[in-house]
Amino acid sequence: MDWTKLSVGISALWLIILMARMAIYSAPFASTPEGELFVMALNVFLVIGIVVVGYSLFRQFFRYTAAKTMRDTHCPQCYSKVDRDAEFCPVCGRRLDHRRLQR
């Protein structure tokens, strides 16, 4: 799964929902009971979007940090975990030079 494309898509959807929320608050519809329910549902989607985008960004950050601290067990290109004796990364296919990675 490509987390970058997914997080960009979720971020765009989240931004659209945020803009719709701001537009609804300025409309008279927001003061009706149906409008209040709709705004509450938008708020729930916004919170879920924040959690999902935050998760995807922090996941990439933690994979990057793990790859930098444990160089002999992680791919320097895609940061996925690899065996110490692997010649190629199983995810991206990059050739691994473990002598260089152990510095």
GROMACS .gro file of C-alpha atoms in nm, residues 23-87:
model
   65
   23ALA     CA    1  -1.945   2.724   0.469
   24ILE     CA    2  -2.226   2.554   0.661
   25TYR     CA    3  -2.151   2.750   0.979
   26SER     CA    4  -2.209   3.073   0.789
   27ALA     CA    5  -2.541   2.949   0.645
   28PRO     CA    6  -2.874   2.976   0.825
   29PHE     CA    7  -2.908   2.598   0.789
   30ALA     CA    8  -2.657   2.546   1.072
   31SER     CA    9  -2.896   2.679   1.335
   32THR     CA   10  -3.166   2.418   1.260
   33PRO     CA   11  -3.166   2.078   1.435
   34GLU     CA   12  -3.086   1.903   1.105
   35GLY     CA   13  -2.801   2.144   1.045
   36GLU     CA   14  -2.660   2.086   1.392
   37LEU     CA   15  -2.668   1.708   1.333
   38PHE     CA   16  -2.498   1.753   0.996
   39VAL     CA   17  -2.226   1.975   1.145
   40MET     CA   18  -2.170   1.720   1.423
   41ALA     CA   19  -2.125   1.446   1.160
   42LEU     CA   20  -1.875   1.667   0.974
   43ASN     CA   21  -1.685   1.721   1.298
   44VAL     CA   22  -1.662   1.346   1.349
   45PHE     CA   23  -1.523   1.302   0.996
   46LEU     CA   24  -1.271   1.580   1.060
   47VAL     CA   25  -1.144   1.414   1.376
   48ILE     CA   26  -1.119   1.077   1.201
   49GLY     CA   27  -0.928   1.246   0.917
   50ILE     CA   28  -0.684   1.404   1.159
   51VAL     CA   29  -0.621   1.067   1.325
   52VAL     CA   30  -0.567   0.884   0.995
   53VAL     CA   31  -0.337   1.148   0.847
   54GLY     CA   32  -0.143   1.173   1.173
   55TYR     CA   33  -0.106   0.795   1.185
   56SER     CA   34   0.026   0.774   0.830
   57LEU     CA   35   0.274   1.058   0.882
   58PHE     CA   36   0.400   0.925   1.216
   59ARG     CA   37   0.426   0.575   1.070
   60GLN     CA   38   0.658   0.703   0.798
   61PHE     CA   39   0.856   0.901   1.055
   62PHE     CA   40   0.902   0.599   1.282
   63ARG     CA   41   1.004   0.378   0.989
   64TYR     CA   42   1.260   0.640   0.885
   65THR     CA   43   1.395   0.666   1.240
   66ALA     CA   44   1.420   0.288   1.272
   67ALA     CA   45   1.603   0.268   0.939
   68LYS     CA   46   1.855   0.530   1.046
   69THR     CA   47   1.924   0.376   1.387
   70MET     CA   48   1.928   0.011   1.276
   71ARG     CA   49   2.101   0.041   0.941
   72ASP     CA   50   2.189  -0.326   0.905
   73THR     CA   51   1.826  -0.443   0.941
   74HIS     CA   52   1.641  -0.177   0.736
   75CYS     CA   53   1.647  -0.071   0.372
   76PRO     CA   54   1.795   0.278   0.323
   77GLN     CA   55   1.552   0.354   0.039
   78CYS     CA   56   1.205   0.240   0.154
   79TYR     CA   57   1.290   0.187   0.526
   80SER     CA   58   1.133  -0.159   0.537
   81LYS     CA   59   1.279  -0.428   0.761
   82VAL     CA   60   1.515  -0.674   0.588
   83ASP     CA   61   1.714  -0.978   0.695
   84ARG     CA   62   2.079  -0.919   0.780
   85ASP     CA   63   2.193  -1.158   0.506
   86ALA     CA   64   1.950  -1.035   0.235
   87GLU     CA   65   2.108  -0.917  -0.086
   0.00000   0.00000   0.00000
